């Protein structure tokens, strides 16, 4: 790419950056937790429409995706699961097509009293924007959009089709990205600006969610010895799951991308509920677990081992032996994905293009990183033969209190993205 | 008492027993869990009114009782906490006055799928009435009422004031019974037909309820090592509380009434809630605990030790050390009570009268029992110098599934109660 064009694109990002920051603030103010994404998607659809993109907005139909690889089981209706895609259709189609993907759903804020300021009233201080979802990943949605704006400000458009995706369900299933694939949105590469500190993600873990339901034999607590406490009965099961976690993390089980990590796979008991009355031995409990798996590790085998571990531990308990736990899957059935294992020329070219864009913007080499989470990249990489580049701004406390994103980092990512688009897709007149 | 009168009273109970069983069924059908007692209290007030008792119905006023001994702290409003008392005012007042007490509140049913039939659709099979609250203690409310009916059927009334009480809040605080005391209802003895298998309760435990609130440092589970899981952090605290339970139950700590019991004091983790999202390290958890204490054991000292145990365990945890748990009291602050320790002539006379009534009805000696629960008896015994006789029918699975009460046992209790009233209060013409 000409140095002159690089400079013009970066100048255009700078010129639009106040507007971009305002856009990020407004988007972050929409409390788009699962099932509540509609106002945020309205906002995204308007932003795409006024820019002239062909906007496609649709409710995810489970029947259309449930037999596809990568589908994750869901509980309850999908009435509020709506994706938005804005399409740029190139006039010349001389370059390589691109998906710019981001998710609009955010995780719950947690107890409000643990935030220094309200999670959905974003504020800017010392170069950071604070708010739930600001980092994970509304700054990425802003970056994708304003990178395209930078081209437009230079009188240019990508010389290939570009699909701007604002999806839901990334935080629990990935079925939003899967539904985009099922609807026919494919391209030569995908870029997902998840907040991994301007590193290129070369590998991500798989994730399985499961619920364990226990039932006890409730009695008046006066006779606690004859009851079975369904809350406390969970403790040895959780301990057994942690022992499994320890085994899975053993050095001999790690693929190369994770060889250096002692504990890449985290098991998280994320929710727990049980009991109805303080003086009744609790009759039931339910706990929700997230467990990670390595790229290449079979979900089917992992689930079988999880079930075996839970049932074996339950059989050690006098009561649970006769009332075995029920294991319910609802949420992630996500395989791991390693871009590092994609030996295609296309992947090499995409990584190379991003590396150049990053270096041109930052003056630093592009750091590669294997991450301990999942992202929607797996759908493109595993099920659509499309290299998926996860590369986004620096953020802190994602899923935590006082989540924040570094605005200068978002600026650099936006510039690098604009340069990457211009290189990967080529340009044509707007 | 004349044998002739005994026979007539027992015959009258038999003659009214179908009606009594229907009354119990109808009362059990009212789902009078905490805060939902109004329809059951309507039913009780009507039953007392049609029989000619002077009905007093009032909402508990926390301000009136909160400084009285025996008060238990409550969370939230008392809008739905309504007591009903029906008074019989004797014309002659020749005998000893009596409180016939029972509670109308019931504990939650728990998961409905664990009941063989709906908990608030009582059914009778093989001599048992099934339903939540049938045993604990609506059969006792029926017994008290129909024992008085038996006297009336014989053309008699008690020759002393009798206060029939249908109270709320027995299952969580006892503040209903306390409010009756505060309202001026006192007598020479109290009878409470809680379902202890036709035994006379000679001692009962104290009970303390407390909540433990934990806050964690939530992060994306990908970085679980840097977070603090507020659910799992509870486990060592629960273990420490069980170690305290073990110490308190040691032989050297047991009063005579409990010397033969290895484990009279039960600690119950009755409710647990925590976390908002499966893939976020949980930021919070709350668990509710019931712990028993022996008669004579100080609540103040017990609370201090509970707090010490929790805080000491928390200080062992790297995270909790800097975010110590909060301990909230809401519910039982109940002292233990031992009728066996009441050396008054009045107590001896009351026990003697009940013993005779029981033997006349059943032909068996009255079995004495120390129980591992609390009842409202403590208010009368500890704070009003009134011997409180806990003596009621056989029931099973109270606080459990398929709770049931033995109808023939209720019949015997009703007869013994009628005989006891006639003896203790004496009789006058109706």
PDB file of N, CA and C in Angstrom, chain B residues 20 24 27 44 98-104 133-148 163-167 170-171 189-201 204 354 371 374-377 380 388-395 398 403 405-406 409-418 420-421:
ATOM      1  N   UNK B  20     -64.178 -32.418  61.852  1.00  0.00           N
ATOM      2  CA  UNK B  20     -62.824 -31.966  62.173  1.00  0.00           C
ATOM      3  C   UNK B  20     -61.847 -32.286  61.043  1.00  0.00           C
ATOM      4  N   UNK B  24     -59.683 -29.719  58.834  1.00  0.00           N
ATOM      5  CA  UNK B  24     -58.236 -29.815  58.626  1.00  0.00           C
ATOM      6  C   UNK B  24     -57.889 -29.788  57.139  1.00  0.00           C
ATOM      7  N   UNK B  27     -58.331 -26.225  55.885  1.00  0.00           N
ATOM      8  CA  UNK B  27     -57.272 -25.345  56.371  1.00  0.00           C
ATOM      9  C   UNK B  27     -55.942 -25.631  55.664  1.00  0.00           C
ATOM     10  N   UNK B  44     -59.715 -19.087  59.743  1.00  0.00           N
ATOM     11  CA  UNK B  44     -59.674 -19.295  61.191  1.00  0.00           C
ATOM     12  C   UNK B  44     -60.592 -18.299  61.908  1.00  0.00           C
ATOM     13  N   UNK B  98     -56.131 -20.629  80.354  1.00  0.00           N
ATOM     14  CA  UNK B  98     -55.364 -21.462  79.410  1.00  0.00           C
ATOM     15  C   UNK B  98     -55.212 -20.755  78.064  1.00  0.00           C
ATOM     16  N   UNK B  99     -54.041 -20.891  77.507  1.00  0.00           N
ATOM     17  CA  UNK B  99     -53.805 -20.499  76.106  1.00  0.00           C
ATOM     18  C   UNK B  99     -53.692 -21.765  75.273  1.00  0.00           C
ATOM     19  N   UNK B 100     -54.498 -21.825  74.215  1.00  0.00           N
ATOM     20  CA  UNK B 100     -54.377 -22.904  73.232  1.00  0.00           C
ATOM     21  C   UNK B 100     -53.743 -22.284  71.987  1.00  0.00           C
ATOM     22  N   UNK B 101     -52.484 -22.610  71.791  1.00  0.00           N
ATOM     23  CA  UNK B 101     -51.709 -21.918  70.744  1.00  0.00           C
ATOM     24  C   UNK B 101     -51.395 -22.850  69.582  1.00  0.00           C
ATOM     25  N   UNK B 102     -51.408 -22.277  68.394  1.00  0.00           N
ATOM     26  CA  UNK B 102     -50.935 -22.993  67.210  1.00  0.00           C
ATOM     27  C   UNK B 102     -50.526 -21.993  66.156  1.00  0.00           C
ATOM     28  N   UNK B 103     -49.661 -22.425  65.246  1.00  0.00           N
ATOM     29  CA  UNK B 103     -49.253 -21.503  64.179  1.00  0.00           C
ATOM     30  C   UNK B 103     -49.853 -21.942  62.855  1.00  0.00           C
ATOM     31  N   UNK B 104     -50.201 -20.947  62.063  1.00  0.00           N
ATOM     32  CA  UNK B 104     -50.858 -21.200  60.786  1.00  0.00           C
ATOM     33  C   UNK B 104     -49.875 -21.093  59.626  1.00  0.00           C
ATOM     34  N   UNK B 133     -48.109 -28.592  55.770  1.00  0.00           N
ATOM     35  CA  UNK B 133     -48.693 -27.953  56.934  1.00  0.00           C
ATOM     36  C   UNK B 133     -49.753 -28.788  57.636  1.00  0.00           C
ATOM     37  N   UNK B 134     -50.169 -29.876  57.029  1.00  0.00           N
ATOM     38  CA  UNK B 134     -51.181 -30.716  57.676  1.00  0.00           C
ATOM     39  C   UNK B 134     -50.728 -31.154  59.056  1.00  0.00           C
ATOM     40  N   UNK B 135     -49.445 -31.552  59.135  1.00  0.00           N
ATOM     41  CA  UNK B 135     -48.896 -31.942  60.424  1.00  0.00           C
ATOM     42  C   UNK B 135     -48.355 -30.756  61.204  1.00  0.00           C
ATOM     43  N   UNK B 136     -47.675 -29.873  60.540  1.00  0.00           N
ATOM     44  CA  UNK B 136     -46.927 -28.775  61.184  1.00  0.00           C
ATOM     45  C   UNK B 136     -47.536 -27.441  60.792  1.00  0.00           C
ATOM     46  N   UNK B 137     -48.583 -27.009  61.576  1.00  0.00           N
ATOM     47  CA  UNK B 137     -49.272 -27.736  62.609  1.00  0.00           C
ATOM     48  C   UNK B 137     -50.774 -27.494  62.552  1.00  0.00           C
ATOM     49  N   UNK B 138     -51.332 -27.665  61.352  1.00  0.00           N
ATOM     50  CA  UNK B 138     -52.758 -27.402  61.218  1.00  0.00           C
ATOM     51  C   UNK B 138     -53.614 -28.454  61.905  1.00  0.00           C
ATOM     52  N   UNK B 139     -53.104 -29.681  62.014  1.00  0.00           N
ATOM     53  CA  UNK B 139     -53.836 -30.683  62.800  1.00  0.00           C
ATOM     54  C   UNK B 139     -53.939 -30.237  64.257  1.00  0.00           C
ATOM     55  N   UNK B 140     -52.907 -29.554  64.737  1.00  0.00           N
ATOM     56  CA  UNK B 140     -52.939 -29.028  66.103  1.00  0.00           C
ATOM     57  C   UNK B 140     -53.956 -27.911  66.255  1.00  0.00           C
ATOM     58  N   UNK B 141     -54.033 -27.030  65.263  1.00  0.00           N
ATOM     59  CA  UNK B 141     -55.055 -25.976  65.306  1.00  0.00           C
ATOM     60  C   UNK B 141     -56.448 -26.603  65.321  1.00  0.00           C
ATOM     61  N   UNK B 142     -56.630 -27.648  64.515  1.00  0.00           N
ATOM     62  CA  UNK B 142     -57.921 -28.333  64.488  1.00  0.00           C
ATOM     63  C   UNK B 142     -58.208 -29.009  65.828  1.00  0.00           C
ATOM     64  N   UNK B 143     -57.197 -29.612  66.390  1.00  0.00           N
ATOM     65  CA  UNK B 143     -57.358 -30.310  67.662  1.00  0.00           C
ATOM     66  C   UNK B 143     -57.793 -29.340  68.760  1.00  0.00           C
ATOM     67  N   UNK B 144     -57.105 -28.212  68.864  1.00  0.00           N
ATOM     68  CA  UNK B 144     -57.477 -27.216  69.877  1.00  0.00           C
ATOM     69  C   UNK B 144     -58.930 -26.771  69.720  1.00  0.00           C
ATOM     70  N   UNK B 145     -59.319 -26.516  68.471  1.00  0.00           N
ATOM     71  CA  UNK B 145     -60.659 -25.984  68.233  1.00  0.00           C
ATOM     72  C   UNK B 145     -61.742 -27.021  68.518  1.00  0.00           C
ATOM     73  N   UNK B 146     -61.503 -28.236  68.048  1.00  0.00           N
ATOM     74  CA  UNK B 146     -62.538 -29.261  68.205  1.00  0.00           C
ATOM     75  C   UNK B 146     -62.564 -29.859  69.615  1.00  0.00           C
ATOM     76  N   UNK B 147     -61.500 -29.685  70.386  1.00  0.00           N
ATOM     77  CA  UNK B 147     -61.562 -30.041  71.810  1.00  0.00           C
ATOM     78  C   UNK B 147     -62.532 -29.109  72.526  1.00  0.00           C
ATOM     79  N   UNK B 148     -62.444 -27.811  72.213  1.00  0.00           N
ATOM     80  CA  UNK B 148     -63.407 -26.866  72.790  1.00  0.00           C
ATOM     81  C   UNK B 148     -64.825 -27.193  72.303  1.00  0.00           C
ATOM     82  N   UNK B 163     -57.785 -18.600  75.678  1.00  0.00           N
ATOM     83  CA  UNK B 163     -57.424 -17.839  74.469  1.00  0.00           C
ATOM     84  C   UNK B 163     -56.947 -18.806  73.400  1.00  0.00           C
ATOM     85  N   UNK B 164     -57.735 -18.882  72.363  1.00  0.00           N
ATOM     86  CA  UNK B 164     -57.372 -19.716  71.226  1.00  0.00           C
ATOM     87  C   UNK B 164     -56.556 -18.854  70.272  1.00  0.00           C
ATOM     88  N   UNK B 165     -55.298 -19.254  70.018  1.00  0.00           N
ATOM     89  CA  UNK B 165     -54.401 -18.420  69.200  1.00  0.00           C
ATOM     90  C   UNK B 165     -54.035 -19.117  67.896  1.00  0.00           C
ATOM     91  N   UNK B 166     -54.209 -18.399  66.789  1.00  0.00           N
ATOM     92  CA  UNK B 166     -53.696 -18.844  65.487  1.00  0.00           C
ATOM     93  C   UNK B 166     -52.671 -17.797  65.048  1.00  0.00           C
ATOM     94  N   UNK B 167     -51.400 -18.134  65.218  1.00  0.00           N
ATOM     95  CA  UNK B 167     -50.351 -17.126  65.016  1.00  0.00           C
ATOM     96  C   UNK B 167     -49.567 -17.391  63.740  1.00  0.00           C
ATOM     97  N   UNK B 170     -44.196 -18.482  63.238  1.00  0.00           N
ATOM     98  CA  UNK B 170     -43.545 -19.474  64.092  1.00  0.00           C
ATOM     99  C   UNK B 170     -42.331 -20.075  63.403  1.00  0.00           C
ATOM    100  N   UNK B 171     -42.402 -20.198  62.081  1.00  0.00           N
ATOM    101  CA  UNK B 171     -41.370 -20.930  61.344  1.00  0.00           C
ATOM    102  C   UNK B 171     -40.107 -20.114  61.085  1.00  0.00           C
ATOM    103  N   UNK B 189     -51.491 -21.482  81.977  1.00  0.00           N
ATOM    104  CA  UNK B 189     -50.720 -22.499  81.240  1.00  0.00           C
ATOM    105  C   UNK B 189     -50.992 -22.308  79.757  1.00  0.00           C
ATOM    106  N   UNK B 190     -50.116 -22.891  78.955  1.00  0.00           N
ATOM    107  CA  UNK B 190     -50.313 -22.878  77.498  1.00  0.00           C
ATOM    108  C   UNK B 190     -50.158 -24.302  76.978  1.00  0.00           C
ATOM    109  N   UNK B 191     -50.945 -24.611  75.955  1.00  0.00           N
ATOM    110  CA  UNK B 191     -50.838 -25.915  75.290  1.00  0.00           C
ATOM    111  C   UNK B 191     -50.591 -25.658  73.810  1.00  0.00           C
ATOM    112  N   UNK B 192     -49.573 -26.320  73.274  1.00  0.00           N
ATOM    113  CA  UNK B 192     -49.210 -26.128  71.857  1.00  0.00           C
ATOM    114  C   UNK B 192     -49.099 -27.498  71.212  1.00  0.00           C
ATOM    115  N   UNK B 193     -50.085 -27.896  70.424  1.00  0.00           N
ATOM    116  CA  UNK B 193     -50.059 -29.254  69.852  1.00  0.00           C
ATOM    117  C   UNK B 193     -49.188 -29.368  68.606  1.00  0.00           C
ATOM    118  N   UNK B 194     -47.893 -29.085  68.776  1.00  0.00           N
ATOM    119  CA  UNK B 194     -46.938 -29.341  67.691  1.00  0.00           C
ATOM    120  C   UNK B 194     -46.810 -30.864  67.522  1.00  0.00           C
ATOM    121  N   UNK B 195     -46.470 -31.309  66.337  1.00  0.00           N
ATOM    122  CA  UNK B 195     -46.562 -32.746  66.002  1.00  0.00           C
ATOM    123  C   UNK B 195     -45.383 -33.568  66.502  1.00  0.00           C
ATOM    124  N   UNK B 196     -45.384 -33.843  67.804  1.00  0.00           N
ATOM    125  CA  UNK B 196     -44.315 -34.660  68.354  1.00  0.00           C
ATOM    126  C   UNK B 196     -44.833 -35.989  68.892  1.00  0.00           C
ATOM    127  N   UNK B 197     -45.705 -36.609  68.106  1.00  0.00           N
ATOM    128  CA  UNK B 197     -46.040 -38.024  68.302  1.00  0.00           C
ATOM    129  C   UNK B 197     -46.625 -38.311  69.672  1.00  0.00           C
ATOM    130  N   UNK B 198     -47.472 -37.408  70.152  1.00  0.00           N
ATOM    131  CA  UNK B 198     -48.185 -37.624  71.414  1.00  0.00           C
ATOM    132  C   UNK B 198     -47.246 -37.668  72.617  1.00  0.00           C
ATOM    133  N   UNK B 199     -46.033 -37.186  72.412  1.00  0.00           N
ATOM    134  CA  UNK B 199     -45.115 -37.061  73.550  1.00  0.00           C
ATOM    135  C   UNK B 199     -45.258 -35.656  74.144  1.00  0.00           C
ATOM    136  N   UNK B 200     -44.883 -35.541  75.426  1.00  0.00           N
ATOM    137  CA  UNK B 200     -44.784 -34.221  76.032  1.00  0.00           C
ATOM    138  C   UNK B 200     -43.348 -33.723  75.855  1.00  0.00           C
ATOM    139  N   UNK B 201     -43.221 -32.549  75.280  1.00  0.00           N
ATOM    140  CA  UNK B 201     -41.886 -31.986  75.057  1.00  0.00           C
ATOM    141  C   UNK B 201     -41.401 -31.351  76.358  1.00  0.00           C
ATOM    142  N   UNK B 204     -36.649 -27.939  74.604  1.00  0.00           N
ATOM    143  CA  UNK B 204     -36.465 -27.634  73.181  1.00  0.00           C
ATOM    144  C   UNK B 204     -35.217 -26.790  73.025  1.00  0.00           C
ATOM    145  N   UNK B 354     -52.107 -33.003  82.256  1.00  0.00           N
ATOM    146  CA  UNK B 354     -51.981 -33.529  80.895  1.00  0.00           C
ATOM    147  C   UNK B 354     -51.688 -35.019  80.920  1.00  0.00           C
ATOM    148  N   UNK B 371     -36.696 -32.275  72.420  1.00  0.00           N
ATOM    149  CA  UNK B 371     -36.704 -32.205  70.956  1.00  0.00           C
ATOM    150  C   UNK B 371     -35.549 -31.352  70.436  1.00  0.00           C
ATOM    151  N   UNK B 374     -37.127 -25.861  67.800  1.00  0.00           N
ATOM    152  CA  UNK B 374     -37.715 -24.879  68.688  1.00  0.00           C
ATOM    153  C   UNK B 374     -39.223 -24.844  68.451  1.00  0.00           C
ATOM    154  N   UNK B 375     -39.962 -24.303  69.404  1.00  0.00           N
ATOM    155  CA  UNK B 375     -41.383 -24.020  69.216  1.00  0.00           C
ATOM    156  C   UNK B 375     -41.678 -22.688  69.906  1.00  0.00           C
ATOM    157  N   UNK B 376     -42.891 -22.222  69.724  1.00  0.00           N
ATOM    158  CA  UNK B 376     -43.291 -20.975  70.386  1.00  0.00           C
ATOM    159  C   UNK B 376     -43.420 -21.119  71.906  1.00  0.00           C
ATOM    160  N   UNK B 377     -43.282 -22.336  72.427  1.00  0.00           N
ATOM    161  CA  UNK B 377     -43.385 -22.558  73.872  1.00  0.00           C
ATOM    162  C   UNK B 377     -42.442 -21.650  74.660  1.00  0.00           C
ATOM    163  N   UNK B 380     -43.886 -18.392  76.297  1.00  0.00           N
ATOM    164  CA  UNK B 380     -44.682 -18.549  77.503  1.00  0.00           C
ATOM    165  C   UNK B 380     -43.799 -18.940  78.675  1.00  0.00           C
ATOM    166  N   UNK B 388     -45.512 -24.171  79.439  1.00  0.00           N
ATOM    167  CA  UNK B 388     -46.015 -24.391  78.075  1.00  0.00           C
ATOM    168  C   UNK B 388     -45.849 -25.861  77.735  1.00  0.00           C
ATOM    169  N   UNK B 389     -46.987 -26.505  77.512  1.00  0.00           N
ATOM    170  CA  UNK B 389     -47.013 -27.940  77.228  1.00  0.00           C
ATOM    171  C   UNK B 389     -47.083 -28.134  75.722  1.00  0.00           C
ATOM    172  N   UNK B 390     -46.008 -28.683  75.137  1.00  0.00           N
ATOM    173  CA  UNK B 390     -46.029 -29.010  73.711  1.00  0.00           C
ATOM    174  C   UNK B 390     -46.384 -30.483  73.598  1.00  0.00           C
ATOM    175  N   UNK B 391     -47.523 -30.716  72.969  1.00  0.00           N
ATOM    176  CA  UNK B 391     -48.095 -32.073  72.964  1.00  0.00           C
ATOM    177  C   UNK B 391     -49.073 -32.137  71.792  1.00  0.00           C
ATOM    178  N   UNK B 392     -48.687 -32.865  70.759  1.00  0.00           N
ATOM    179  CA  UNK B 392     -49.539 -32.917  69.577  1.00  0.00           C
ATOM    180  C   UNK B 392     -49.434 -34.253  68.863  1.00  0.00           C
ATOM    181  N   UNK B 393     -50.054 -34.334  67.699  1.00  0.00           N
ATOM    182  CA  UNK B 393     -50.206 -35.627  67.014  1.00  0.00           C
ATOM    183  C   UNK B 393     -48.929 -36.095  66.315  1.00  0.00           C
ATOM    184  N   UNK B 394     -48.993 -37.316  65.869  1.00  0.00           N
ATOM    185  CA  UNK B 394     -47.906 -37.894  65.085  1.00  0.00           C
ATOM    186  C   UNK B 394     -47.979 -37.377  63.648  1.00  0.00           C
ATOM    187  N   UNK B 395     -46.865 -36.893  63.150  1.00  0.00           N
ATOM    188  CA  UNK B 395     -46.781 -36.492  61.748  1.00  0.00           C
ATOM    189  C   UNK B 395     -45.452 -36.978  61.200  1.00  0.00           C
ATOM    190  N   UNK B 398     -42.445 -33.527  58.116  1.00  0.00           N
ATOM    191  CA  UNK B 398     -42.678 -32.083  58.240  1.00  0.00           C
ATOM    192  C   UNK B 398     -41.462 -31.372  57.655  1.00  0.00           C
ATOM    193  N   UNK B 403     -45.468 -34.543  53.309  1.00  0.00           N
ATOM    194  CA  UNK B 403     -45.783 -34.350  54.725  1.00  0.00           C
ATOM    195  C   UNK B 403     -47.146 -34.963  55.007  1.00  0.00           C
ATOM    196  N   UNK B 405     -50.014 -36.363  58.334  1.00  0.00           N
ATOM    197  CA  UNK B 405     -50.371 -36.445  59.746  1.00  0.00           C
ATOM    198  C   UNK B 405     -51.327 -37.616  59.933  1.00  0.00           C
ATOM    199  N   UNK B 406     -51.151 -38.301  61.052  1.00  0.00           N
ATOM    200  CA  UNK B 406     -51.923 -39.498  61.395  1.00  0.00           C
ATOM    201  C   UNK B 406     -53.265 -39.047  61.981  1.00  0.00           C
ATOM    202  N   UNK B 409     -54.216 -40.316  65.381  1.00  0.00           N
ATOM    203  CA  UNK B 409     -53.418 -39.641  66.396  1.00  0.00           C
ATOM    204  C   UNK B 409     -54.021 -38.274  66.713  1.00  0.00           C
ATOM    205  N   UNK B 410     -54.459 -37.563  65.674  1.00  0.00           N
ATOM    206  CA  UNK B 410     -55.129 -36.280  65.909  1.00  0.00           C
ATOM    207  C   UNK B 410     -56.380 -36.490  66.749  1.00  0.00           C
ATOM    208  N   UNK B 411     -57.099 -37.578  66.498  1.00  0.00           N
ATOM    209  CA  UNK B 411     -58.301 -37.854  67.282  1.00  0.00           C
ATOM    210  C   UNK B 411     -57.938 -38.030  68.769  1.00  0.00           C
ATOM    211  N   UNK B 412     -56.900 -38.830  69.031  1.00  0.00           N
ATOM    212  CA  UNK B 412     -56.500 -39.047  70.419  1.00  0.00           C
ATOM    213  C   UNK B 412     -56.061 -37.742  71.087  1.00  0.00           C
ATOM    214  N   UNK B 413     -55.288 -36.950  70.349  1.00  0.00           N
ATOM    215  CA  UNK B 413     -54.831 -35.670  70.903  1.00  0.00           C
ATOM    216  C   UNK B 413     -56.028 -34.760  71.211  1.00  0.00           C
ATOM    217  N   UNK B 414     -57.007 -34.762  70.328  1.00  0.00           N
ATOM    218  CA  UNK B 414     -58.187 -33.917  70.539  1.00  0.00           C
ATOM    219  C   UNK B 414     -58.933 -34.353  71.809  1.00  0.00           C
ATOM    220  N   UNK B 415     -59.056 -35.661  71.978  1.00  0.00           N
ATOM    221  CA  UNK B 415     -59.716 -36.167  73.189  1.00  0.00           C
ATOM    222  C   UNK B 415     -58.920 -35.787  74.436  1.00  0.00           C
ATOM    223  N   UNK B 416     -57.628 -36.010  74.396  1.00  0.00           N
ATOM    224  CA  UNK B 416     -56.805 -35.700  75.573  1.00  0.00           C
ATOM    225  C   UNK B 416     -56.863 -34.202  75.873  1.00  0.00           C
ATOM    226  N   UNK B 417     -56.908 -33.394  74.817  1.00  0.00           N
ATOM    227  CA  UNK B 417     -56.981 -31.944  75.013  1.00  0.00           C
ATOM    228  C   UNK B 417     -58.308 -31.554  75.651  1.00  0.00           C
ATOM    229  N   UNK B 418     -59.398 -32.158  75.187  1.00  0.00           N
ATOM    230  CA  UNK B 418     -60.710 -31.866  75.782  1.00  0.00           C
ATOM    231  C   UNK B 418     -60.707 -32.225  77.272  1.00  0.00           C
ATOM    232  N   UNK B 420     -58.079 -32.468  79.191  1.00  0.00           N
ATOM    233  CA  UNK B 420     -57.168 -31.558  79.887  1.00  0.00           C
ATOM    234  C   UNK B 420     -57.843 -30.216  80.167  1.00  0.00           C
ATOM    235  N   UNK B 421     -58.547 -29.679  79.176  1.00  0.00           N
ATOM    236  CA  UNK B 421     -59.236 -28.395  79.382  1.00  0.00           C
ATOM    237  C   UNK B 421     -60.244 -28.515  80.517  1.00  0.00           C
TER     238      UNK B 421
END
